[in-house]
Coordinates of C-alpha atoms in Angstrom, one line a residue:
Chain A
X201 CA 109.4 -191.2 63.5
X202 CA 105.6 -191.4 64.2
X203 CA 103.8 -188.5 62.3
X204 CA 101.0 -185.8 63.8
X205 CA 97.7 -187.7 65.6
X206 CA 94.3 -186.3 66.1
X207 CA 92.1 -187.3 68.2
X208 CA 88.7 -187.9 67.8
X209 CA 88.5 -188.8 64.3
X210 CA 84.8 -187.4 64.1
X211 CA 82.4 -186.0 66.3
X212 CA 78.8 -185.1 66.5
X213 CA 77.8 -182.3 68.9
X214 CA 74.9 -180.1 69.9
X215 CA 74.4 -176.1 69.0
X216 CA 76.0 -174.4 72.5
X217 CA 78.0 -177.2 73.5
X218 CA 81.7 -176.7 74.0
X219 CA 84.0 -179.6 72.8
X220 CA 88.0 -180.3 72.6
X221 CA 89.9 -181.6 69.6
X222 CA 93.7 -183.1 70.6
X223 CA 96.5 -183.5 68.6
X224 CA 100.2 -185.5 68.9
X225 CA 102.6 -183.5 67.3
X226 CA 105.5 -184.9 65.2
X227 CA 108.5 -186.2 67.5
X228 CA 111.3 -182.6 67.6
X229 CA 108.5 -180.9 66.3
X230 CA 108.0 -177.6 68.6
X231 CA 105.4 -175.6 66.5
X232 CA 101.7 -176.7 66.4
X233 CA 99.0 -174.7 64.2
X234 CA 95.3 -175.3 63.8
X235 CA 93.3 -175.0 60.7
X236 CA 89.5 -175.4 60.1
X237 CA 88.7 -176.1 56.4
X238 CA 85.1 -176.2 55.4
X239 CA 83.4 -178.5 53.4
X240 CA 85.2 -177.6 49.8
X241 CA 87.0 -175.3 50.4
X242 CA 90.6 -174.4 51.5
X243 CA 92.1 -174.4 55.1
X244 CA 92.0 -171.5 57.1
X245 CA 94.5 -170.6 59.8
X246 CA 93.3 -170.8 63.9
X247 CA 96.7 -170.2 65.5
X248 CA 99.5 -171.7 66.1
X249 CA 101.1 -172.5 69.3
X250 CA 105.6 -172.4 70.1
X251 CA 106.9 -173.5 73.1
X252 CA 103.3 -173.9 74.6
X253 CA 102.7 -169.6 73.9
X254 CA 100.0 -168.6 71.1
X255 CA 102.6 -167.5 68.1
X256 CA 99.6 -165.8 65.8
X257 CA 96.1 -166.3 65.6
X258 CA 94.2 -165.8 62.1
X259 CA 90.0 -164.5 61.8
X260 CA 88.5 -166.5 64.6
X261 CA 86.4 -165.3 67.8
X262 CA 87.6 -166.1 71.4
X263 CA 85.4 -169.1 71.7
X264 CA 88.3 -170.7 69.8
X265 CA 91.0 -171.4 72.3
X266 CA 94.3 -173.6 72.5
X267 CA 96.5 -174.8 74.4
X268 CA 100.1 -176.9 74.1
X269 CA 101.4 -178.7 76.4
X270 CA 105.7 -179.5 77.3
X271 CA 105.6 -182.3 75.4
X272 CA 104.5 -180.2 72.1
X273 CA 101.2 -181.9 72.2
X274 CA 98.1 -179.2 71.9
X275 CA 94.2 -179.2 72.1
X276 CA 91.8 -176.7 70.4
X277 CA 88.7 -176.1 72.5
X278 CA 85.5 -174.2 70.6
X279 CA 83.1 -173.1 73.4
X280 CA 79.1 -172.0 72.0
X281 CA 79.3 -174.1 69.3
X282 CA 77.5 -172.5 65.9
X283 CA 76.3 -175.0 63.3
X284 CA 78.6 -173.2 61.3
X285 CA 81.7 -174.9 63.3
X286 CA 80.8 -178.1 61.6
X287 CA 84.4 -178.7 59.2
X288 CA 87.6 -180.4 59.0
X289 CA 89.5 -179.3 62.0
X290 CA 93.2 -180.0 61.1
X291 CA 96.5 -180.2 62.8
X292 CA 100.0 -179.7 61.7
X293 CA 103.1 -179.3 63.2
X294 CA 106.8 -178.1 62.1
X295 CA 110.0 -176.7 63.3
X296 CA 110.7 -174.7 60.5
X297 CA 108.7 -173.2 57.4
X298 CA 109.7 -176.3 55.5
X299 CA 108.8 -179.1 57.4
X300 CA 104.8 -179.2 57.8
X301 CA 103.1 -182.1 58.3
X302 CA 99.5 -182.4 59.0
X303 CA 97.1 -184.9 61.0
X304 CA 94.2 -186.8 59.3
X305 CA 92.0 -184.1 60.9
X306 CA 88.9 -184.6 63.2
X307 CA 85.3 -184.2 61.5
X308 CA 82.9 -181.9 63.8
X309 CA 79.5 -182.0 62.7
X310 CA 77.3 -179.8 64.6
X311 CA 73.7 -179.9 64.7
Chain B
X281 CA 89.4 -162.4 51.1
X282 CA 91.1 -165.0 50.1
X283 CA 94.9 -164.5 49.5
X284 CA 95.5 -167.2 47.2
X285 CA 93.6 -167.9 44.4
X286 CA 93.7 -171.8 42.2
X287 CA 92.5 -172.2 38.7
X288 CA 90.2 -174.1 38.1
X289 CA 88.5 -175.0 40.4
X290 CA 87.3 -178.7 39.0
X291 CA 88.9 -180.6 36.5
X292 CA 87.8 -183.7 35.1
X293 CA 90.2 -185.5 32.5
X294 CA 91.1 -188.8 30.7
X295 CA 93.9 -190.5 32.1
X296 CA 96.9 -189.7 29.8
X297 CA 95.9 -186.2 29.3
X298 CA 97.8 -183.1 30.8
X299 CA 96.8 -180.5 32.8
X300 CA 98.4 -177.3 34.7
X301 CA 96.5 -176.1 38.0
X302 CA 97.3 -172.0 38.7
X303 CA 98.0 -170.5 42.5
X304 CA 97.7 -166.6 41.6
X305 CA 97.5 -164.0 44.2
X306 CA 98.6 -160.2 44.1
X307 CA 100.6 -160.4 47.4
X308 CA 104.6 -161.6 47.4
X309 CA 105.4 -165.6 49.2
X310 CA 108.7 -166.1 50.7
X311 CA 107.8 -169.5 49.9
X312 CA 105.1 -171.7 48.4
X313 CA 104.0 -175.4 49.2
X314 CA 101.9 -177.6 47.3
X315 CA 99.8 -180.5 48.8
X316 CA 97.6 -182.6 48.0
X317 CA 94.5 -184.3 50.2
X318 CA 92.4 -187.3 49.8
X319 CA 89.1 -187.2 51.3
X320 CA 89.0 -188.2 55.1
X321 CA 92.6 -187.1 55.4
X322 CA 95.2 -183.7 55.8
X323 CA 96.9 -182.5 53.3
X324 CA 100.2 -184.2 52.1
X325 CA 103.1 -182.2 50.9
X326 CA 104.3 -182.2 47.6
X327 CA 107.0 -179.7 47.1
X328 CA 108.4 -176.1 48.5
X329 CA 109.8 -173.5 46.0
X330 CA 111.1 -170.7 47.8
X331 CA 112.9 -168.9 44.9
X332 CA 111.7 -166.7 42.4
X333 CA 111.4 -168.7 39.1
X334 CA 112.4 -172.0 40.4
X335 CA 111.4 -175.2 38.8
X336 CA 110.9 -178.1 41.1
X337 CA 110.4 -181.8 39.4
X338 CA 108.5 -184.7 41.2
X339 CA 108.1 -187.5 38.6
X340 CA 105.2 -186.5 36.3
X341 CA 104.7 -183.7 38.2
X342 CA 106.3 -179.8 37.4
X343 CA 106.1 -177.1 40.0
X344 CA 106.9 -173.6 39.0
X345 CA 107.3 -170.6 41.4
X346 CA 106.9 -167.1 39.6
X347 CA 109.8 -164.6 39.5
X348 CA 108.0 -162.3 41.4
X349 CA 106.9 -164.7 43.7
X350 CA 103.6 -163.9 43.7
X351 CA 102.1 -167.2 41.7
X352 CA 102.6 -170.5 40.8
X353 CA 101.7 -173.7 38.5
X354 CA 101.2 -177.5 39.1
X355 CA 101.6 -179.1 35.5
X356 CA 100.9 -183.1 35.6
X357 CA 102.1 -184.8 32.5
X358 CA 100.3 -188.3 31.7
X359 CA 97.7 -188.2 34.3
X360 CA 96.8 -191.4 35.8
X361 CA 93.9 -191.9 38.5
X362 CA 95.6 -192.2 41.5
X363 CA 96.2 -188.5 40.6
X364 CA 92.9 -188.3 41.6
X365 CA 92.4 -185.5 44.4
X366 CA 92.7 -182.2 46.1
X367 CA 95.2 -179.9 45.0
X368 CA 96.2 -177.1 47.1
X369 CA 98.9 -174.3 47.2
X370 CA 100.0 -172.9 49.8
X371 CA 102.2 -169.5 50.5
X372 CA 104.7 -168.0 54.0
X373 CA 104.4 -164.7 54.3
X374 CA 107.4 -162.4 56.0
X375 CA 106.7 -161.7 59.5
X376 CA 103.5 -164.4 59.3
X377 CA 103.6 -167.6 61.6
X378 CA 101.0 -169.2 59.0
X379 CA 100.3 -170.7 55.9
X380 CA 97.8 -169.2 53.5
X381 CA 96.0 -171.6 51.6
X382 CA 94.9 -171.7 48.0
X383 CA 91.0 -172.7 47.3
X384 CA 91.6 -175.8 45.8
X385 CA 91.8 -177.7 42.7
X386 CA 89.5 -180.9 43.0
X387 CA 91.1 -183.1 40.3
X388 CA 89.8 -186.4 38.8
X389 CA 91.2 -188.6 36.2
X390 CA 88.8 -190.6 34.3
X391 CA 90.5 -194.1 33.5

C-alpha cells in the first residue's frame, strides 16, 4: 500500500506567476483535500475533491483551483501568485472521516 | 477565526517530565484527530475519538475527548525526545467535507 506523493518537494517562484502542485493519492483512496499551512501555524482547508467533482472549498480566492483526475490523483493550481502564497501546501487523501493520510507537502516560496 | 484553539502554544520540558496539550473550541466535533508533524513533513495521525468522553491510550500517550464534544487533551507521561514536535488537533464537523485544525502545540523535550 504506497501512501499520498507530492510532487515538487519545494519550489521557488516569482510574484504573478501561476504554478501547479500534484499529488498521488493513497491506493482505494477516492477523496483528495488540499491544505495550505503557513509558517507556524496550523493547516487550513483549500477543498477537497470526490470522484474528480470539488466536494467543499474553505476561505480561498478563485486563483486557487483543482482538479482530480480518474485515477484519484489531483493537482492544485494558484494563478497571480502573492508573496503571501509562500507555505506548506499539503495533501491528504481518505475514503472515510477516519482514514486521512497526508503527503510530505510541497514548500512554495514566493518572492 | 480559528475554530480550534491548542494550549500552549510552546512547551519546552526535561525528558521525564509530563505534560497535557489542550484542543478547546466553543463549537461541537463529530470527531477529533490528533497528529503530529516533524519539520519538512505532513502531519501523522495519532488517534480519532469520536465519542463524547472517550479515552483513547497510545503507549505513553492519553487522549481524551470532552463529553460535550467540544474539547480535548493530549497528556504524555515520561516524555522522551523523540516526542519532540508539532502537535495538532484536529475536529469533523456535521455536514463539513473538512478538517478544522488546531494552532499547534510545538513541543520539545530537552534530554
Amino acid at each position: 500500500e504506497t501512501g499520498v506523493t507530492q510532487s515538487p518537494t519545494h519550489l521557488i517562484k516569482t510574484r504573478g506567476q501561476q504554478v501547479t502542485l500534484r499529488c498521488s493519492s493513497q491506493s482505494g483512496h477516492n477523496t483528495v483535500s488540499w491544505y495550505q499551512q503557513a509558517l507556524g501555524q496550523g493547516p487550513q482547508f483549500i477543498f477537497q475533491y470526490y470522484r474528480e467533482e470539488e466536494n467543499g472549498r474553505g476561505n480561498f480566492p478563485p486563483r486557487f483551483s483543482g482538479l482530480q483526475f480518474p485515477n484519484y490523483s489531483s493537482e492544485l493550481n494558484v494563478n497571480a501568485l502573492e508573496l503571501d502564497d509562500s507555505a506548506l501546501y499539503l495533501c491528504a487523501s481518505s475514503s472515510d472521516r477516519v482514514g486521512t493520510t497526508f503527503g510530505s507537502g510541497t514548500r512554495l516560496t514566493v518572492v | 477565526t480559528q475554530l480550534l484553539e491548542q494550549s500552549p502554544q510552546f512547551l519546552s520540558i526535561q525528558e521525564g517530565e509530563n505534560l497535557t496539550v489542550y484542543c478547546n473550541s466553543s463549537s461541537v466535533f463529530s470527531s477529533l484527530q490528533w497528529y503530529r508533524q516533524e519539520p519538512g513533513e505532513g502531519p501523522v495521525l495519532l488517534v480519532t475519538v469520536v465519542t463524547g468522553g472517550e479515552v483513547k491510550k497510545l503507549k505513553r500517550l492519553t487522549f481524551q475527548f470532552g463529553d460535550a464534544r467540544k474539547d480535548s487533551s493530549l497528556h504524555i507521561t515520561a516524555a522522551q525526545p523523540g516526542d519532540t514536535g508539532l502537535y495538532l488537533c484536529a475536529g469533523h464537523q456535521t455536514g463539513a467535507n473538512n478538517l478544522f485544525f488546531g494552532t499547534g502545540t510545538r513541543l520539545t523535550v530537552i534530554p
